[in-house]
Amino acid sequence: MADFQPTIGIVTAMEKEALPFRLMLGEVPCRQVDDSFFDCGTLGGHQVALGWPNRTGTNATALLVKALLSEFPSIRTLFMVGIAGGVRHPTKQEVYLGDVVVGSPKSSVLEWDFTRYKGGELERSGHAYAPPDALFSAAVQRVYSNFRLHRKEWSDFQKHIAEVGEALAEYRRPDPATDVVHETVDGAEVVVQRKDPPDIPQVLLGTIASGNGVVKDAELRDKLRDMYLPDQRLLALEMESAGAADAAHGKARCMFVRGVCDYADAHKNKQWQEYAAATAAAFVRVLLEFVSGASPVVPVLPAREDRCQLHSPKVKTLGDVSLVTRHELGTRLGDDWHALAAHFGIEAHQVAAAAGGSQVHFVELALALVRLLAKRAVEMDTLREKLEAIHRNDLAHFLET
């Protein structure tokens, strides 16, 4: 456990959402932090810390995220995973129970309950949160494309869902006949006639709206959907992601993944919750496996003597630090190299030239920036200050430990 430095954090709001992940992780050590517990293991080639609050509510989830990131400052990406109410777009995008909604790079999560009525109409008031983690957002796009081609990730997704259902009977897919949508026509409630749901859940990219209350009103759901068009394609409604994003701000980038368990209307029930939790967890696992397998640079943790070297009085500049530590710094800096370069007055074309061209992977660009900073003999104290300025406190802490 002393060498456990997870780069991935996974938080769910309920135990039923965490259970598929616990099954995937197997029996792993558990770390206590105040009144919270975190499973510590490896999933998809990444060290992962998993937790869920022992109380319900957005505040409890936010406090858990703060505890997680405080205990594990090495976490680079926080996944907020669980279930949500689905928002249909009948003319453009049908949504079915069990589908997985992933926050899009354009607008991943926004606060819906900061909207207000004006002149009888809903008016936007809340704000959208920072874009999600760039590396995993790019991976989502690639995995999504591979799904359409029925490549390995597609079969792995099905396999992971089936494995959860085989081990936990309540997580198996309910009868598709219970996937029913209602709408009001001329004051009367009718069942919507639509195509049968697909055998395998869809993965949809769009906006997730987060608020402090449960939505069980089809009229409100549809007004929210229409209010955010055409800028955002609202696909899911839930309660916890906004609080998690607030708690993670400046410490980790976020990814939001939700399984659709109902349609946020008066017929909302719990029948599909476990299956939706399983589909969301299965997609996260596929994503982690893809990034681990596709990464052009395998992160290497500095050896103990390299970490001790950071405390040596001889280490005053980045050039004094070992190559292993500089390699780890660049790998973990990733797509934030742009922001750090700007703080040092280094142009993007200079970094691209050092990397051998602008078309290389952004991790290579980050490593090139680190090499430039080392050549410039940037002082360690200055580097830590600049990392904190771009909200990479995890790397500033890394250079202190």
Short mmCIF file of C-alpha atoms in Angstrom, two decimals:
data_model
loop_
_atom_site.label_atom_id
_atom_site.label_comp_id
_atom_site.label_asym_id
_atom_site.label_seq_id
_atom_site.Cartn_x
_atom_site.Cartn_y
_atom_site.Cartn_z
CA MET A 1 0.00 0.00 0.00
CA ALA A 2 2.96 2.36 0.55
CA ASP A 3 3.66 2.32 -3.21
CA PHE A 4 -0.01 2.71 -4.20
CA GLN A 5 -0.26 5.92 -6.23
CA PRO A 6 -3.49 5.78 -8.21
CA THR A 7 -3.91 8.01 -11.23
CA ILE A 8 -7.62 7.20 -11.51
CA GLY A 9 -10.33 7.90 -8.94
CA ILE A 10 -13.83 6.43 -9.29
CA VAL A 11 -16.70 7.79 -7.23
CA THR A 12 -20.30 6.65 -7.19
CA ALA A 13 -23.21 8.02 -5.17
CA MET A 14 -24.57 4.65 -4.03
CA GLU A 15 -23.25 1.22 -3.16
CA LYS A 16 -25.28 -0.39 -5.94
CA GLU A 17 -23.37 1.76 -8.46
CA ALA A 18 -20.02 0.78 -6.94
CA LEU A 19 -20.71 -2.96 -6.75
CA PRO A 20 -19.87 -3.73 -10.42
CA PHE A 21 -16.50 -2.01 -9.96
CA ARG A 22 -15.85 -3.93 -6.74
CA LEU A 23 -16.54 -7.14 -8.62
CA MET A 24 -14.12 -6.13 -11.39
CA LEU A 25 -11.40 -5.14 -8.90
CA GLY A 26 -11.68 -8.37 -6.91
CA GLU A 27 -10.59 -8.56 -3.28
CA VAL A 28 -8.24 -5.62 -2.84
CA PRO A 29 -6.93 -3.61 0.13
CA CYS A 30 -9.23 -1.00 1.63
CA ARG A 31 -7.92 2.31 2.97
CA GLN A 32 -9.74 4.31 5.63
CA VAL A 33 -9.73 8.10 5.37
CA ASP A 34 -11.64 9.74 8.24
CA ASP A 35 -15.13 8.21 7.97
CA SER A 36 -14.68 7.04 4.36
CA PHE A 37 -13.26 3.87 2.86
CA PHE A 38 -11.60 3.39 -0.54
CA ASP A 39 -10.94 0.16 -2.44
CA CYS A 40 -7.40 0.28 -3.83
CA GLY A 41 -6.61 -1.91 -6.82
CA THR A 42 -5.90 -2.10 -10.55
CA LEU A 43 -8.49 -1.88 -13.31
CA GLY A 44 -7.72 -1.80 -17.02
CA GLY A 45 -4.01 -1.39 -16.38
CA HIS A 46 -4.44 1.65 -14.11
CA GLN A 47 -4.11 1.96 -10.35
CA VAL A 48 -7.58 2.93 -9.15
CA ALA A 49 -9.11 4.18 -5.90
CA LEU A 50 -12.87 3.56 -5.63
CA GLY A 51 -15.30 4.99 -3.09
CA TRP A 52 -18.91 5.91 -2.40
CA PRO A 53 -20.37 8.01 0.44
CA ASN A 54 -21.94 6.43 3.49
CA ARG A 55 -24.75 8.99 3.29
CA THR A 56 -26.93 10.08 0.39
CA GLY A 57 -26.92 13.56 -1.05
CA THR A 58 -24.79 15.87 -3.15
CA ASN A 59 -22.86 17.24 -0.16
CA ALA A 60 -21.86 13.75 0.95
CA THR A 61 -20.52 12.97 -2.52
CA ALA A 62 -18.57 16.24 -2.66
CA LEU A 63 -17.00 15.56 0.74
CA LEU A 64 -16.01 12.08 -0.41
CA VAL A 65 -14.30 13.52 -3.51
CA LYS A 66 -12.35 15.97 -1.35
CA ALA A 67 -11.22 13.15 0.95
CA LEU A 68 -10.24 10.98 -2.03
CA LEU A 69 -8.13 13.65 -3.71
CA SER A 70 -6.56 14.73 -0.44
CA GLU A 71 -5.51 11.17 0.39
CA PHE A 72 -4.38 10.37 -3.17
CA PRO A 73 -2.91 13.54 -4.76
CA SER A 74 -1.53 11.36 -7.57
CA ILE A 75 -5.05 11.03 -9.03
CA ARG A 76 -5.09 12.66 -12.46
CA THR A 77 -8.63 11.82 -13.57
CA LEU A 78 -11.79 11.46 -11.51
CA PHE A 79 -14.62 9.36 -12.91
CA MET A 80 -18.08 10.13 -11.56
CA VAL A 81 -20.10 7.05 -12.50
CA GLY A 82 -23.63 5.88 -11.80
CA ILE A 83 -27.24 6.02 -12.96
CA ALA A 84 -29.41 8.81 -14.33
CA GLY A 85 -32.74 9.65 -15.88
CA GLY A 86 -32.64 9.61 -19.67
CA VAL A 87 -33.72 12.55 -21.85
CA ARG A 88 -35.11 11.58 -25.23
CA HIS A 89 -34.71 13.48 -28.50
CA PRO A 90 -37.35 11.58 -30.52
CA THR A 91 -36.57 13.17 -33.89
CA LYS A 92 -32.78 12.91 -33.61
CA GLN A 93 -31.67 10.51 -30.88
CA GLU A 94 -33.74 7.79 -29.23
CA VAL A 95 -32.63 6.85 -25.74
CA TYR A 96 -33.31 3.46 -24.14
CA LEU A 97 -32.97 2.12 -20.62
CA GLY A 98 -29.48 0.75 -20.06
CA ASP A 99 -27.86 3.14 -22.55
CA VAL A 100 -24.65 4.83 -21.40
CA VAL A 101 -24.35 8.62 -21.51
CA VAL A 102 -20.86 10.10 -21.47
CA GLY A 103 -20.30 13.81 -20.89
CA SER A 104 -19.16 15.31 -24.18
CA PRO A 105 -15.97 17.37 -24.54
CA LYS A 106 -18.05 20.41 -25.56
CA SER A 107 -20.31 20.47 -22.51
CA SER A 108 -20.10 17.53 -20.13
CA VAL A 109 -22.03 18.68 -17.04
CA LEU A 110 -24.18 21.70 -16.22
CA GLU A 111 -26.35 22.74 -13.29
CA TRP A 112 -30.01 22.49 -14.22
CA ASP A 113 -31.57 23.73 -10.97
CA PHE A 114 -30.09 27.22 -11.34
CA THR A 115 -32.56 27.84 -14.14
CA ARG A 116 -35.47 30.18 -13.46
CA TYR A 117 -38.89 31.00 -14.83
CA LYS A 118 -39.31 34.31 -16.67
CA GLY A 119 -42.46 35.18 -18.56
CA GLY A 120 -43.70 31.63 -18.11
CA GLU A 121 -40.61 30.19 -19.74
CA LEU A 122 -37.47 28.55 -18.36
CA GLU A 123 -34.36 30.71 -18.60
CA ARG A 124 -30.76 29.54 -18.29
CA SER A 125 -28.93 30.66 -15.19
CA GLY A 126 -26.45 28.00 -14.01
CA HIS A 127 -23.04 27.35 -15.52
CA ALA A 128 -21.38 24.54 -17.38
CA TYR A 129 -18.34 22.97 -15.77
CA ALA A 130 -14.82 22.78 -17.17
CA PRO A 131 -14.24 20.44 -20.11
CA PRO A 132 -13.53 16.84 -19.15
CA ASP A 133 -10.13 15.16 -19.23
CA ALA A 134 -8.75 15.61 -22.75
CA LEU A 135 -7.01 12.23 -23.00
CA PHE A 136 -10.05 10.23 -21.94
CA SER A 137 -12.38 12.42 -24.03
CA ALA A 138 -10.27 11.58 -27.07
CA ALA A 139 -10.36 7.93 -26.06
CA VAL A 140 -14.16 8.06 -25.81
CA GLN A 141 -14.35 9.29 -29.40
CA ARG A 142 -12.07 6.49 -30.60
CA VAL A 143 -13.85 3.77 -28.60
CA TYR A 144 -17.20 5.10 -29.86
CA SER A 145 -15.93 4.74 -33.42
CA ASN A 146 -14.62 1.24 -32.70
CA PHE A 147 -18.05 0.30 -31.33
CA ARG A 148 -19.60 1.23 -34.66
CA LEU A 149 -17.11 -1.04 -36.41
CA HIS A 150 -17.77 -3.85 -33.88
CA ARG A 151 -14.10 -4.05 -33.00
CA LYS A 152 -12.55 -5.48 -29.84
CA GLU A 153 -13.92 -2.78 -27.53
CA TRP A 154 -17.46 -3.61 -28.64
CA SER A 155 -17.13 -7.27 -27.68
CA ASP A 156 -15.31 -6.36 -24.45
CA PHE A 157 -18.19 -4.07 -23.49
CA GLN A 158 -20.68 -6.90 -23.91
CA LYS A 159 -18.40 -9.30 -22.05
CA HIS A 160 -17.99 -7.01 -19.05
CA ILE A 161 -21.77 -6.44 -18.80
CA ALA A 162 -22.39 -10.20 -18.99
CA GLU A 163 -19.76 -10.96 -16.34
CA VAL A 164 -21.44 -8.62 -13.86
CA GLY A 165 -24.82 -10.21 -14.56
CA GLU A 166 -23.43 -13.72 -14.17
CA ALA A 167 -21.98 -12.90 -10.75
CA LEU A 168 -24.84 -10.70 -9.53
CA ALA A 169 -28.29 -11.81 -10.71
CA GLU A 170 -29.97 -8.49 -9.90
CA TYR A 171 -27.65 -6.76 -12.39
CA ARG A 172 -28.98 -8.71 -15.36
CA ARG A 173 -31.00 -6.92 -18.02
CA PRO A 174 -34.70 -6.66 -17.13
CA ASP A 175 -37.39 -7.66 -19.62
CA PRO A 176 -37.12 -5.20 -22.56
CA ALA A 177 -40.92 -5.06 -22.60
CA THR A 178 -40.69 -2.98 -19.41
CA ASP A 179 -38.76 -0.26 -21.28
CA VAL A 180 -41.82 1.91 -21.88
CA VAL A 181 -42.05 5.66 -22.56
CA HIS A 182 -45.15 7.69 -21.75
CA GLU A 183 -46.17 11.11 -23.02
CA THR A 184 -49.20 13.34 -22.69
CA VAL A 185 -51.29 13.99 -25.81
CA ASP A 186 -54.34 16.27 -25.54
CA GLY A 187 -54.36 15.84 -21.79
CA ALA A 188 -54.29 12.05 -21.93
CA GLU A 189 -51.29 9.87 -21.15
CA VAL A 190 -50.31 7.45 -23.91
CA VAL A 191 -47.52 4.94 -24.50
CA VAL A 192 -45.05 6.07 -27.15
CA GLN A 193 -44.72 3.68 -30.06
CA ARG A 194 -41.08 3.32 -31.05
CA LYS A 195 -38.54 0.79 -32.30
CA ASP A 196 -37.62 -2.08 -30.01
CA PRO A 197 -34.56 -1.33 -27.88
CA PRO A 198 -31.27 -2.72 -29.20
CA ASP A 199 -29.89 -5.87 -27.62
CA ILE A 200 -26.68 -4.07 -26.65
CA PRO A 201 -26.84 -0.68 -24.92
CA GLN A 202 -25.96 2.38 -26.94
CA VAL A 203 -23.16 4.73 -25.90
CA LEU A 204 -24.23 8.34 -26.36
CA LEU A 205 -22.17 11.53 -26.10
CA GLY A 206 -23.95 14.56 -24.73
CA THR A 207 -24.62 16.85 -21.79
CA ILE A 208 -25.51 15.64 -18.29
CA ALA A 209 -27.61 18.02 -16.19
CA SER A 210 -26.99 17.86 -12.46
CA GLY A 211 -29.16 19.30 -9.70
CA ASN A 212 -30.07 18.99 -6.05
CA GLY A 213 -33.44 17.36 -6.64
CA VAL A 214 -34.85 14.27 -8.34
CA VAL A 215 -36.71 14.98 -11.57
CA LYS A 216 -39.93 12.96 -11.89
CA ASP A 217 -41.75 15.28 -14.25
CA ALA A 218 -41.84 14.68 -18.00
CA GLU A 219 -42.90 18.27 -18.71
CA LEU A 220 -39.97 19.72 -16.75
CA ARG A 221 -37.59 17.20 -18.35
CA ASP A 222 -38.65 18.21 -21.85
CA LYS A 223 -38.50 21.93 -21.08
CA LEU A 224 -34.96 21.52 -19.83
CA ARG A 225 -34.07 19.57 -22.97
CA ASP A 226 -35.52 22.24 -25.26
CA MET A 227 -34.03 25.12 -23.28
CA TYR A 228 -30.46 23.92 -23.86
CA LEU A 229 -30.88 23.28 -27.58
CA PRO A 230 -29.11 23.82 -29.91
CA ASP A 231 -25.94 24.48 -27.88
CA GLN A 232 -26.12 21.35 -25.77
CA ARG A 233 -27.72 17.98 -26.37
CA LEU A 234 -29.09 17.16 -22.92
CA LEU A 235 -29.25 13.37 -22.51
CA ALA A 236 -29.30 12.68 -18.77
CA LEU A 237 -30.51 14.15 -15.47
CA GLU A 238 -28.91 13.31 -12.11
CA MET A 239 -27.89 14.80 -8.76
CA GLU A 240 -24.21 14.34 -7.89
CA SER A 241 -21.87 15.35 -10.72
CA ALA A 242 -21.96 19.12 -10.18
CA GLY A 243 -20.87 18.71 -6.55
CA ALA A 244 -18.13 16.28 -7.54
CA ALA A 245 -16.86 18.68 -10.22
CA ASP A 246 -16.75 21.52 -7.67
CA ALA A 247 -14.82 19.38 -5.18
CA ALA A 248 -12.33 18.24 -7.85
CA HIS A 249 -11.69 21.70 -9.29
CA GLY A 250 -7.99 22.44 -9.51
CA LYS A 251 -7.03 18.95 -8.35
CA ALA A 252 -8.17 16.51 -11.03
CA ARG A 253 -9.93 16.48 -14.38
CA CYS A 254 -13.33 14.79 -14.44
CA MET A 255 -15.16 12.30 -16.61
CA PHE A 256 -18.89 11.72 -16.21
CA VAL A 257 -20.49 8.41 -17.19
CA ARG A 258 -24.14 7.53 -16.53
CA GLY A 259 -26.33 4.53 -17.23
CA VAL A 260 -29.95 5.39 -18.07
CA CYS A 261 -32.29 3.76 -15.55
CA ASP A 262 -35.57 5.66 -16.13
CA TYR A 263 -37.03 8.56 -18.10
CA ALA A 264 -37.24 11.15 -15.28
CA ASP A 265 -41.05 11.10 -15.35
CA ALA A 266 -43.89 10.06 -13.06
CA HIS A 267 -43.26 6.40 -13.93
CA LYS A 268 -39.74 6.54 -12.49
CA ASN A 269 -38.88 3.30 -10.64
CA LYS A 270 -35.88 1.22 -9.59
CA GLN A 271 -36.31 -1.78 -11.89
CA TRP A 272 -33.46 -0.89 -14.27
CA GLN A 273 -31.06 0.71 -11.77
CA GLU A 274 -28.69 -2.21 -11.26
CA TYR A 275 -28.43 -3.00 -14.96
CA ALA A 276 -27.79 0.67 -15.78
CA ALA A 277 -25.06 0.74 -13.13
CA ALA A 278 -23.48 -2.35 -14.76
CA THR A 279 -23.48 -0.85 -18.27
CA ALA A 280 -21.87 2.38 -17.03
CA ALA A 281 -19.17 0.48 -15.14
CA ALA A 282 -18.52 -1.79 -18.13
CA PHE A 283 -17.95 1.20 -20.39
CA VAL A 284 -15.53 2.81 -17.93
CA ARG A 285 -13.57 -0.44 -17.81
CA VAL A 286 -13.40 -0.57 -21.63
CA LEU A 287 -12.20 3.03 -21.66
CA LEU A 288 -9.47 2.37 -19.10
CA GLU A 289 -8.33 -0.73 -20.99
CA PHE A 290 -8.21 1.20 -24.25
CA VAL A 291 -6.13 4.06 -22.85
CA SER A 292 -3.77 1.65 -21.13
CA GLY A 293 -3.27 -0.34 -24.33
CA ALA A 294 -2.99 2.65 -26.66
CA SER A 295 -0.71 4.90 -24.63
CA PRO A 296 2.47 5.69 -26.58
CA VAL A 297 4.41 6.25 -23.37
CA VAL A 298 4.28 3.85 -20.46
CA PRO A 299 4.47 5.89 -17.23
CA VAL A 300 7.39 4.83 -15.08
CA LEU A 301 7.23 5.71 -11.39
CA PRO A 302 10.50 7.09 -10.12
CA ALA A 303 12.47 4.67 -8.02
CA ARG A 304 12.86 5.38 -4.32
CA GLU A 305 16.35 6.83 -4.83
CA ASP A 306 14.99 9.19 -7.50
CA ARG A 307 12.34 10.48 -5.10
CA CYS A 308 14.93 10.95 -2.38
CA GLN A 309 16.99 12.91 -4.88
CA LEU A 310 14.29 15.61 -4.98
CA HIS A 311 15.15 16.51 -1.38
CA SER A 312 18.87 16.76 -2.04
CA PRO A 313 20.34 20.27 -1.53
CA LYS A 314 21.98 19.84 -4.94
CA VAL A 315 18.58 19.81 -6.66
CA LYS A 316 17.79 23.44 -7.39
CA THR A 317 16.62 23.31 -11.00
CA LEU A 318 14.67 20.86 -13.13
CA GLY A 319 17.91 20.02 -14.93
CA ASP A 320 19.26 18.61 -11.67
CA VAL A 321 16.42 16.06 -11.45
CA SER A 322 16.87 12.54 -12.79
CA LEU A 323 15.65 11.59 -16.28
CA VAL A 324 13.21 9.11 -14.74
CA THR A 325 11.52 11.81 -12.67
CA ARG A 326 11.39 14.22 -15.61
CA HIS A 327 9.85 11.48 -17.76
CA GLU A 328 7.15 10.90 -15.15
CA LEU A 329 6.50 14.64 -14.90
CA GLY A 330 5.98 14.97 -18.65
CA THR A 331 3.82 11.86 -18.89
CA ARG A 332 1.51 13.05 -16.14
CA LEU A 333 1.45 16.64 -17.40
CA GLY A 334 -0.19 15.42 -20.61
CA ASP A 335 -2.51 17.85 -22.40
CA ASP A 336 -1.84 20.59 -19.83
CA TRP A 337 1.51 21.29 -21.51
CA HIS A 338 -0.12 24.23 -23.38
CA ALA A 339 -0.98 26.04 -20.15
CA LEU A 340 2.39 25.41 -18.52
CA ALA A 341 4.28 26.55 -21.63
CA ALA A 342 2.29 29.79 -21.68
CA HIS A 343 3.26 30.50 -18.06
CA PHE A 344 6.92 30.23 -19.06
CA GLY A 345 6.49 32.29 -22.24
CA ILE A 346 7.22 29.33 -24.51
CA GLU A 347 5.35 29.27 -27.84
CA ALA A 348 3.56 26.13 -29.01
CA HIS A 349 5.65 25.98 -32.19
CA GLN A 350 8.81 25.87 -30.09
CA VAL A 351 7.51 22.85 -28.19
CA ALA A 352 6.39 21.19 -31.42
CA ALA A 353 9.84 21.70 -32.93
CA ALA A 354 11.47 20.11 -29.87
CA ALA A 355 9.06 17.17 -30.16
CA GLY A 356 9.81 16.65 -33.85
CA GLY A 357 6.56 18.04 -35.23
CA SER A 358 3.08 19.20 -34.19
CA GLN A 359 1.37 15.98 -35.31
CA VAL A 360 2.82 13.84 -32.51
CA HIS A 361 0.83 12.64 -29.49
CA PHE A 362 0.34 15.36 -26.86
CA VAL A 363 2.27 13.28 -24.29
CA GLU A 364 5.30 13.63 -26.56
CA LEU A 365 4.72 17.39 -26.64
CA ALA A 366 4.55 17.46 -22.84
CA LEU A 367 7.83 15.54 -22.61
CA ALA A 368 9.40 17.98 -25.06
CA LEU A 369 8.31 20.91 -22.89
CA VAL A 370 9.89 19.30 -19.84
CA ARG A 371 13.15 18.91 -21.77
CA LEU A 372 13.04 22.61 -22.72
CA LEU A 373 12.43 23.64 -19.12
CA ALA A 374 15.31 21.47 -17.97
CA LYS A 375 17.64 23.07 -20.52
CA ARG A 376 16.55 26.50 -19.29
CA ALA A 377 17.47 25.43 -15.73
CA VAL A 378 14.03 26.40 -14.40
CA GLU A 379 14.15 26.51 -10.62
CA MET A 380 12.10 23.84 -8.83
CA ASP A 381 10.28 26.38 -6.64
CA THR A 382 9.26 28.34 -9.72
CA LEU A 383 8.11 25.19 -11.49
CA ARG A 384 5.96 24.17 -8.54
CA GLU A 385 4.39 27.63 -8.44
CA LYS A 386 3.55 27.49 -12.15
CA LEU A 387 2.05 24.01 -11.80
CA GLU A 388 -0.19 25.24 -9.00
CA ALA A 389 -1.17 28.21 -11.17
CA ILE A 390 -2.51 25.84 -13.86
CA HIS A 391 -4.31 23.80 -11.19
CA ARG A 392 -1.92 20.85 -11.34
CA ASN A 393 -1.41 20.67 -7.58
CA ASP A 394 -0.90 16.93 -7.96
CA LEU A 395 2.31 17.51 -9.93
CA ALA A 396 3.50 20.24 -7.59
CA HIS A 397 3.03 17.75 -4.75
CA PHE A 398 4.76 15.05 -6.80
CA LEU A 399 7.86 17.25 -7.06
CA GLU A 400 7.88 17.71 -3.30
CA THR A 401 7.62 14.03 -2.33
#
